[in-house]
Coordinates of C-alpha atoms in Angstrom, one line a residue:
X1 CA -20.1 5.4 -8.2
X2 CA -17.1 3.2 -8.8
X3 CA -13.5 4.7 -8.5
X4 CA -10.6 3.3 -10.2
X5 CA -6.9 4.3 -9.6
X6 CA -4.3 3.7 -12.2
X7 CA -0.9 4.0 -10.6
X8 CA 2.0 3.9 -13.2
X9 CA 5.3 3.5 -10.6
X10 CA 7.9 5.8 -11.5
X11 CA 6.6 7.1 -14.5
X12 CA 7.4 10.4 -13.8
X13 CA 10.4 12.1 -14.9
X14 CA 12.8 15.0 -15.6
X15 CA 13.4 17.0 -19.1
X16 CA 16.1 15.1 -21.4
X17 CA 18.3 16.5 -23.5
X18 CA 17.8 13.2 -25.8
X19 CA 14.6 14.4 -25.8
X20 CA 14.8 17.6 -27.0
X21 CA 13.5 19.1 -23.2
X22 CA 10.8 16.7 -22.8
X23 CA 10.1 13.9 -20.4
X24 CA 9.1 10.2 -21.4
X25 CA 5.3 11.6 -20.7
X26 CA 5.7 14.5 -22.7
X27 CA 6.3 12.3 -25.8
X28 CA 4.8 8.9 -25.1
X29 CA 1.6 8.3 -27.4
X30 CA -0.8 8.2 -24.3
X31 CA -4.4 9.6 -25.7
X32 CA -6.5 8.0 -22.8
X33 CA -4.0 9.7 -19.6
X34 CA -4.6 12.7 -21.6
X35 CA -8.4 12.3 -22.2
X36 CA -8.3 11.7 -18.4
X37 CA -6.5 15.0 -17.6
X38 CA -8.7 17.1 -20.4
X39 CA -12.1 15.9 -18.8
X40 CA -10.7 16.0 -15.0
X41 CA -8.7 17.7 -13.0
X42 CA -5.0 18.0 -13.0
X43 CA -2.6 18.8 -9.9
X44 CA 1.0 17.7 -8.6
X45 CA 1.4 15.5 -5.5
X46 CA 4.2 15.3 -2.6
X47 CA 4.6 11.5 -2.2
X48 CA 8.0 11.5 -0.8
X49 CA 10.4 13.6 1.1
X50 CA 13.8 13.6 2.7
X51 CA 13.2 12.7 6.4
X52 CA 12.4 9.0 5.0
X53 CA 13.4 6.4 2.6
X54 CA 12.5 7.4 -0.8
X55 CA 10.5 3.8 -1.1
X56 CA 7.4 2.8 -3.0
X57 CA 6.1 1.6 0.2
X58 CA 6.1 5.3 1.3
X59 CA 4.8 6.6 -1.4
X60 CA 2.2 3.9 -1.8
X61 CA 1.0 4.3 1.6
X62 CA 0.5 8.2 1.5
X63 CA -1.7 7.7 -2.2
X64 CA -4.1 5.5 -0.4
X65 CA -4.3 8.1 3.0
X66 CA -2.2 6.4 5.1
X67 CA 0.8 8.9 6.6
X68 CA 4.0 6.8 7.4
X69 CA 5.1 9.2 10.0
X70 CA 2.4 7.2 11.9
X71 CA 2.3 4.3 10.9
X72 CA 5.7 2.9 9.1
X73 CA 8.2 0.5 11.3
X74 CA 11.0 1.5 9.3
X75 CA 11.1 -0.7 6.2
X76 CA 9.2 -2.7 3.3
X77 CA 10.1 -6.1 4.4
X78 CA 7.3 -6.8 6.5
X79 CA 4.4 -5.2 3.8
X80 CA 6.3 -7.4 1.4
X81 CA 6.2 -10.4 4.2
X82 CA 2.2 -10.0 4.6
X83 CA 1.7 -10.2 1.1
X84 CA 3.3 -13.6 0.6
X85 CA 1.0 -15.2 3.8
X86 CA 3.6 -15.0 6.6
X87 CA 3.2 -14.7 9.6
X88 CA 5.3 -12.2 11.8
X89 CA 5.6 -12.0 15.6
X90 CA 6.1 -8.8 17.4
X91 CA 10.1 -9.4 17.7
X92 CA 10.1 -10.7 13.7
X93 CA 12.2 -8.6 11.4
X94 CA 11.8 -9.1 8.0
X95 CA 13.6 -7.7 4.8
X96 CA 13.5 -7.8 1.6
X97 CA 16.2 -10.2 -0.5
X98 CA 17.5 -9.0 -3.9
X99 CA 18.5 -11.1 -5.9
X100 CA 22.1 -9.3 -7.4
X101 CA 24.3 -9.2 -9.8
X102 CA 27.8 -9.0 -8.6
X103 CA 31.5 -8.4 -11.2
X104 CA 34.9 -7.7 -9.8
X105 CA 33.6 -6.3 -5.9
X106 CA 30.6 -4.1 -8.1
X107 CA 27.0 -4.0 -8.0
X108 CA 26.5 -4.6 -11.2
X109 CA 22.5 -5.2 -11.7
X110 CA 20.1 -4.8 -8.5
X111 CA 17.4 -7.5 -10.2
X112 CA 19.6 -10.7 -11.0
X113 CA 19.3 -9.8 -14.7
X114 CA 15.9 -9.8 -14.1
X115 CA 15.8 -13.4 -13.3
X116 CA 12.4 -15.3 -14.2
X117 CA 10.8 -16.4 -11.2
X118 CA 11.5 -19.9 -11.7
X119 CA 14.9 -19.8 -11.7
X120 CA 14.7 -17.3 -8.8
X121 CA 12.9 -19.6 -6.4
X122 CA 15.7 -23.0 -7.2
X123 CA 18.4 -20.5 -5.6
X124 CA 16.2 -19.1 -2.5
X125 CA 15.6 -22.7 -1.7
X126 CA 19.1 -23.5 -2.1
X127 CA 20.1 -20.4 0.2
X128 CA 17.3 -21.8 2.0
X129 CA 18.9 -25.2 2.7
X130 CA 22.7 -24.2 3.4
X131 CA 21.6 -21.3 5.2
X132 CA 18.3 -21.2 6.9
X133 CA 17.7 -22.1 10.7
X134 CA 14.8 -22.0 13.3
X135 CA 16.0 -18.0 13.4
X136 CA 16.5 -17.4 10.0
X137 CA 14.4 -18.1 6.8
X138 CA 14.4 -17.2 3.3
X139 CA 11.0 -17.4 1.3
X140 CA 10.7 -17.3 -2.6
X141 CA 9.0 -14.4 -3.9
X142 CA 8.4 -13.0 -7.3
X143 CA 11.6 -12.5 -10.1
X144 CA 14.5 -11.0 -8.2
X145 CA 12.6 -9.8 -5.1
X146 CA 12.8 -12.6 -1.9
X147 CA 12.3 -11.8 1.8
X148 CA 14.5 -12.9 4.7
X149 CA 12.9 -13.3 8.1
X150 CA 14.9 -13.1 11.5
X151 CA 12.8 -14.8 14.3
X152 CA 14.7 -13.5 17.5
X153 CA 14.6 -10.9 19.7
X154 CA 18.7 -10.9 19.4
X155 CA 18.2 -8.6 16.2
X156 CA 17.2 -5.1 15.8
X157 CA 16.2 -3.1 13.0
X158 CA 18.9 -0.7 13.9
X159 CA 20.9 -1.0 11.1
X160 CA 21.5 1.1 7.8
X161 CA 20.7 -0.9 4.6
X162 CA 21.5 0.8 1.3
X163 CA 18.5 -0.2 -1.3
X164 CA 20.2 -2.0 -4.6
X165 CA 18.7 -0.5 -7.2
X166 CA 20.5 3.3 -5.5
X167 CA 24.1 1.9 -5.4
X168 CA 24.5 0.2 -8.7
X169 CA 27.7 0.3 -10.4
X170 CA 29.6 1.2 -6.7
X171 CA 31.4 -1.4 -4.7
X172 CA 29.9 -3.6 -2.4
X173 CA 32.2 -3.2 0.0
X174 CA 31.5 0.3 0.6
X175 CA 28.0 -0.7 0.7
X176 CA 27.9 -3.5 3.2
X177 CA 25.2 -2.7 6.5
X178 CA 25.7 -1.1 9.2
X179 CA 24.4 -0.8 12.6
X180 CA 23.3 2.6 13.6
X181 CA 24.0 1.8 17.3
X182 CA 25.2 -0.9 19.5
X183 CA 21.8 -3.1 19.4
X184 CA 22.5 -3.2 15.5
X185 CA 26.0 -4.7 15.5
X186 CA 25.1 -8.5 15.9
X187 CA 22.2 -7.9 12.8
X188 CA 24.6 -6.5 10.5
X189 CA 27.6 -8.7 11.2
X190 CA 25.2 -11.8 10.3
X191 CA 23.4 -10.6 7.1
X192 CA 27.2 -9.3 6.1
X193 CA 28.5 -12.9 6.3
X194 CA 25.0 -13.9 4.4
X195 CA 25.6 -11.5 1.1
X196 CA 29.3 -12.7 1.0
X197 CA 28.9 -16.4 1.5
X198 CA 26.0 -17.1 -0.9
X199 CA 28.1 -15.8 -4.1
X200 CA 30.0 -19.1 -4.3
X201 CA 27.1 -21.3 -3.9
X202 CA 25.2 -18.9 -6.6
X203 CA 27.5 -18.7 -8.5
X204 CA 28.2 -22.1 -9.3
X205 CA 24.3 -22.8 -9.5
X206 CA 23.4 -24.8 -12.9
X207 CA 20.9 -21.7 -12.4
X208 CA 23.7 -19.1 -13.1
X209 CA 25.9 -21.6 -15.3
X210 CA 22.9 -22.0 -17.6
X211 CA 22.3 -18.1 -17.7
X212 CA 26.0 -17.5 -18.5
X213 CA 26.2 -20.1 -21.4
X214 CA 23.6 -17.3 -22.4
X215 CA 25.3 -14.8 -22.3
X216 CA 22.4 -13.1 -19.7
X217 CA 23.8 -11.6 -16.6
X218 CA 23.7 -14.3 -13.4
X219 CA 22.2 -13.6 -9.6
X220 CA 24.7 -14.7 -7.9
X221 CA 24.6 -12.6 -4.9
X222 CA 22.3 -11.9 -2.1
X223 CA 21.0 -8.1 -0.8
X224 CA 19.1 -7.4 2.6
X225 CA 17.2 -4.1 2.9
X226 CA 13.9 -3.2 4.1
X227 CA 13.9 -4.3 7.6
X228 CA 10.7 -3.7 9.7
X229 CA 8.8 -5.2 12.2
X230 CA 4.6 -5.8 11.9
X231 CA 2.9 -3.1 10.9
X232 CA -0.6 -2.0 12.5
X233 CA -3.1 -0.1 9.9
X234 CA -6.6 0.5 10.3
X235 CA -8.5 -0.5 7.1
X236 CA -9.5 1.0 4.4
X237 CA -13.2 0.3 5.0
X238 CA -12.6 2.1 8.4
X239 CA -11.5 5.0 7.1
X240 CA -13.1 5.5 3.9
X241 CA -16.4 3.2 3.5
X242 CA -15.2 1.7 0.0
X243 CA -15.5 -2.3 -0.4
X244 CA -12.2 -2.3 -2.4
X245 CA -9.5 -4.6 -4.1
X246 CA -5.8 -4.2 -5.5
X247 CA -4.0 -5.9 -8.4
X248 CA -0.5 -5.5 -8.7
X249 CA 2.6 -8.2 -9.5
X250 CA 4.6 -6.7 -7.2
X251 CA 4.3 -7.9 -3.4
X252 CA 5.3 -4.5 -1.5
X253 CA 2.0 -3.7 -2.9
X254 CA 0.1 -6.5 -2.0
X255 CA 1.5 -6.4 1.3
X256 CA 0.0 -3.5 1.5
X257 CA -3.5 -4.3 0.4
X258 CA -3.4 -7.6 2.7
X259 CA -2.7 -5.1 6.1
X260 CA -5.9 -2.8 4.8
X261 CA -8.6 -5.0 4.2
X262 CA -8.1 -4.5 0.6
X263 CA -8.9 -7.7 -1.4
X264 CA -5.9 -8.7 -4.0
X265 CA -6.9 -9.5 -7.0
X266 CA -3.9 -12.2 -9.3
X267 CA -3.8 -12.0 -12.8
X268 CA -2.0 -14.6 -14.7
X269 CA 0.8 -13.4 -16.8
X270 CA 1.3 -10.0 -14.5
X271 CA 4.9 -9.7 -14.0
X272 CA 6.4 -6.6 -12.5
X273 CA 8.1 -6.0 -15.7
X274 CA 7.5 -4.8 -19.3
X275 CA 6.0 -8.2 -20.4
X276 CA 3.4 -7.8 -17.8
X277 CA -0.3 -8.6 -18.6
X278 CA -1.8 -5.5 -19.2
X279 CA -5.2 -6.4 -20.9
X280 CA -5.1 -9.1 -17.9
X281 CA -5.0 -6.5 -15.2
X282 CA -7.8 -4.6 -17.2
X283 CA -10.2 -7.4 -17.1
X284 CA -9.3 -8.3 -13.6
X285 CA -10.1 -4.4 -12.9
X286 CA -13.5 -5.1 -14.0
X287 CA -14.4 -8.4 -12.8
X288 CA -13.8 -6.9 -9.3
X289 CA -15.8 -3.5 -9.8
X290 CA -18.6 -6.1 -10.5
X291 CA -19.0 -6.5 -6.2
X292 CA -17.0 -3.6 -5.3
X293 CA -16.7 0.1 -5.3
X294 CA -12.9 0.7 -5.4
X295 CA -10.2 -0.7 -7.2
X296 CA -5.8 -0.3 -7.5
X297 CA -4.1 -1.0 -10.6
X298 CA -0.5 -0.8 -9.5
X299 CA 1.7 -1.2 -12.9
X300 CA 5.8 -1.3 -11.9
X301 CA 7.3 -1.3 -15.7
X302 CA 7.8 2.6 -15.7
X303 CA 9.6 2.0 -12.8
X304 CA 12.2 -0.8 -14.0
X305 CA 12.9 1.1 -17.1
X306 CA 13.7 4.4 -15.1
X307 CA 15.9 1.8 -12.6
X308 CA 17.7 0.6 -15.9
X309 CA 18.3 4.2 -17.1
X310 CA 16.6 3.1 -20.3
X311 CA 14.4 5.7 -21.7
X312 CA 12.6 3.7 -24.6
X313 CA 11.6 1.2 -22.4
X314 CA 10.0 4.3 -20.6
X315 CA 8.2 5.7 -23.1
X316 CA 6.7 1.8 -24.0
X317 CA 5.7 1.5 -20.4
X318 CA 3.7 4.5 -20.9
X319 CA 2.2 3.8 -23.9
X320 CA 1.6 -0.1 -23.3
X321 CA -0.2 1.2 -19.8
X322 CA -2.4 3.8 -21.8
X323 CA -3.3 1.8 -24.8
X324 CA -3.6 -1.6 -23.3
X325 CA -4.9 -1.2 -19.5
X326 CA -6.3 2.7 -19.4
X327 CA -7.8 2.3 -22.4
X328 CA -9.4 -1.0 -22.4
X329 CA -11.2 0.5 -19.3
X330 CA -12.4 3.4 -20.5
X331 CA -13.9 2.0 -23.2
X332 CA -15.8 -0.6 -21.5
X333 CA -17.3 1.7 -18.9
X334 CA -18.1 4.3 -21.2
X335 CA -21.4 5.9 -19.8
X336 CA -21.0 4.2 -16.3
X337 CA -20.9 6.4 -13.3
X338 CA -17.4 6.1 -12.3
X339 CA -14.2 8.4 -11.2
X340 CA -10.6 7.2 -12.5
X341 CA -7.3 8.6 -11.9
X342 CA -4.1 8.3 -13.5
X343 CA -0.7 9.2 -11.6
X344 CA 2.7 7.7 -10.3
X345 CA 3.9 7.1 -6.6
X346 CA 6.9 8.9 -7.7
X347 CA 9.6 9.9 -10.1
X348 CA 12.2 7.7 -11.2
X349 CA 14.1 9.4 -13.6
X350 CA 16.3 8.0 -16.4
X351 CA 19.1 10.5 -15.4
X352 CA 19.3 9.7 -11.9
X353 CA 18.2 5.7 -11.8
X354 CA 16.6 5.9 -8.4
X355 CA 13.1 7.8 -7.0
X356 CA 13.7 11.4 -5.9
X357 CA 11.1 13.5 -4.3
X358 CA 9.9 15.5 -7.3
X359 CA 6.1 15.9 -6.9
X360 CA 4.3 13.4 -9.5
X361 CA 1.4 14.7 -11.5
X362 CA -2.5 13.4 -11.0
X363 CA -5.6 14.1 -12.9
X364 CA -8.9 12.8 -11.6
X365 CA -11.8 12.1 -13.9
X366 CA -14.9 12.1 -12.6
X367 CA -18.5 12.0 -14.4
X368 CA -20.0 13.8 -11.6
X369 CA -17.7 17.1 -11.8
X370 CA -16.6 19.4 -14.1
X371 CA -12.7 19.5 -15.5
X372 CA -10.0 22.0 -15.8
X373 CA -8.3 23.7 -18.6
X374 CA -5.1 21.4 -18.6
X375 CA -4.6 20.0 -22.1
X376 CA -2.8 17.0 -21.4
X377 CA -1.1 14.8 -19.2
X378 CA 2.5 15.1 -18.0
X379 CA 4.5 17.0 -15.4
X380 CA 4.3 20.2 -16.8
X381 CA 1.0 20.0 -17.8
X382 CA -0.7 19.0 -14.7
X383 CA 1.3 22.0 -13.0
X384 CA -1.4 24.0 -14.5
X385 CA -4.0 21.9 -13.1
X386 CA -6.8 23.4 -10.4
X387 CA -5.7 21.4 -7.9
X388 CA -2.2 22.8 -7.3
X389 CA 0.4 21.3 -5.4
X390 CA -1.0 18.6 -2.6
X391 CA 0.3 16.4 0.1
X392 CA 0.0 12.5 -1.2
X393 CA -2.6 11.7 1.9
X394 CA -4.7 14.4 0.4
X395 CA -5.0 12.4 -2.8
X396 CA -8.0 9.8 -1.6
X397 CA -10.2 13.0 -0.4
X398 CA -9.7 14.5 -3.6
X399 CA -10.3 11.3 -5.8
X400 CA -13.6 11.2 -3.5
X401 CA -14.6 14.4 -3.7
X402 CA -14.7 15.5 -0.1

């Protein structure tokens, strides 16, 4: 039996007046979700909740059986650390480094514009060089999303980051971090003076003078958020027996994969965004089901759109996920023994332009069971499902049937 999990971040989402009621799933063109849902078994899942940060990395975690409560060190900086090879000590803090638009004292744009990552890594490294020191280093990532390391015991995770993509259009001044007690003051005070020095050195980057001439919006500010320390996860093998691998563009997810044992899988052309490479990350799928049992297909282009507040781009997410990844997987394993889901880590809803804790739905398709009398696949729909409303670490038992 091989399992397959198709993860579509943020694709869930609230009725619209724009859309007569409905949400983005409710009207997307997305035959193979709902030939998922028809032939499995639907059910809403609890991935988030109030008592901690409404983050992918949560959510994430919970979906593949891991509770945070246990194991999270309070931010996604180190998963996203892991993923890109380096290596943190037990006093390490690492967070993650947006790239930002800011206009007149505003977050404007939490992504830069959605800067390509080429242009991206020329200003890390020049942050990099003005900036950097044996206790502080900035690495290149992928598009708008960096990680800052702080290699001292001096600095404490103590502090209250506000995520970027949650405060856009407010001022940054209101905004800035803040220590939650004493042992978070020094922390704060230096990656304060870090986001307000690098604007005039972004800013005047032939980067940002290039993307201006444009007339594209410029990254010419740094955000911290995310800090945490090492994690320590037992592996997926451990805890559920599957030889398994991940493919995703984004590296909170491949952190992730990197501290279970998971192996991750790069596609060319995958980008984190709507031009990602979905037939890419189909073939990949395959390829590793060749020599494995279990594979996660993390896709974050619902997600951006709902960040953006741009329902169309939602609704092509959707369908460019169904007809171009779901489907070119269904069809070549037709009459294989398999088990495939289809579900976000949570909702990002146009209206709102951040994740909430609204329970995402799931259906499970499996050859070896029988399915439910829910039609089709959305957040209504699935409410009908047999499997009711579950806790996200429940989801891996019920995906393998135990």
């Amino acid at each position: 039996m091989k399992y397959i999990v198709i993860l579509g971040d943020g694709m869930s989402d609230r009725p619209l007046r724009k859309l007569n009621g409905k949400t983005p799933l409710e009207v997307a063109k997305k035959p193979n979700m709902d030939f998922i849902a028809r032939n499995g078994r639907c059910g809403l899942l609890k991935t988030l909740s109030e008592d901690m940060p409404l983050g992918s990395d949560i959510a994430n975690l919970r979906v593949l059986g891991y509770d945070p409560r246990k194991y999270y060190t309070g931010g996604r900086g180190p998963l996203e650390a892991m993923s890109m090879g380096i290596q943190l000590r037990k006093d390490d803090i690492a967070l993650r480094c947006n790239l930002i638009t800011e206009e007149n004292g505003i977050l404007k744009d939490y992504s830069g514009g959605h800067i390509s990552t080429e242009e991206a890594t020329e200003l890390i490294n020049l942050v990099e060089e003005r900036f950097g020191t044996r206790e502080i280093e900035f690495h290149p990532g992928v598009g708008y999303r960096h990680i800052l390391i702080l290699r001292s015991s001096r600095y404490s995770t103590a502090i209250r980051c506000n995520p970027p993509h949650d405060i856009m259009g407010k001022k940054i001044a209101d905004n800035l971090i803040k220590p939650l007690n004493e042992s978070g003051r020094e922390t704060s005070r230096l990656l304060n003076k870090l986001i307000l020095r690098s604007k005039p050195i972004l800013e005047s980057h032939p980067v940002n003078l290039r993307r201006k001439k444009k007339g594209k919006l410029i990254a010419n500010m740094l955000w911290f958020w995310g800090a945490g320390k090492r994690l320590e996860l037992p592996r997926f093998k451990e805890r559920f027996g599957l030889n398994g691998a991940l493919i995703s563009a984004v590296n909170l997810l491949r952190g992730i994969a990197v501290y279970l044992g998971l192996d991750v899988i790069d596609v060319p052309g995958a980008t984190g965004y709507l031009d990602t490479n979905y037939e890419g990350k189909a073939e990949m799928a395959m390829e590793a089901l060749e020599t494995r049992d279990f594979v996660y297909i993390h896709v974050e282009a619902p997600d951006e759109a709902g960040h953006e507040g741009d329902v169309n781009k939602k609704i092509k997410a959707i369908e460019d996920l169904d007809k171009r990844l779901i489907g070119k997987i269904l069809n070549s394993l037709r009459g294989e023994e398999l088990t495939i889901a289809v579900l976000p880590d949570h909702a990002t809803p146009i209206e709102v332009r951040t994740h909430t804790t609204d329970p995402v739905p799931f259906a499970i398709y499996s050859t070896e069971r029988k399915g439910d009398s829910v039609e089709s696949y959305s957040e209504r729909s699935a409410e009908l499902g047999s499997y009711g409303i579950k806790e996200g670490t429940e989801f891996m038992n019920l995906l393998l049937g135990r």
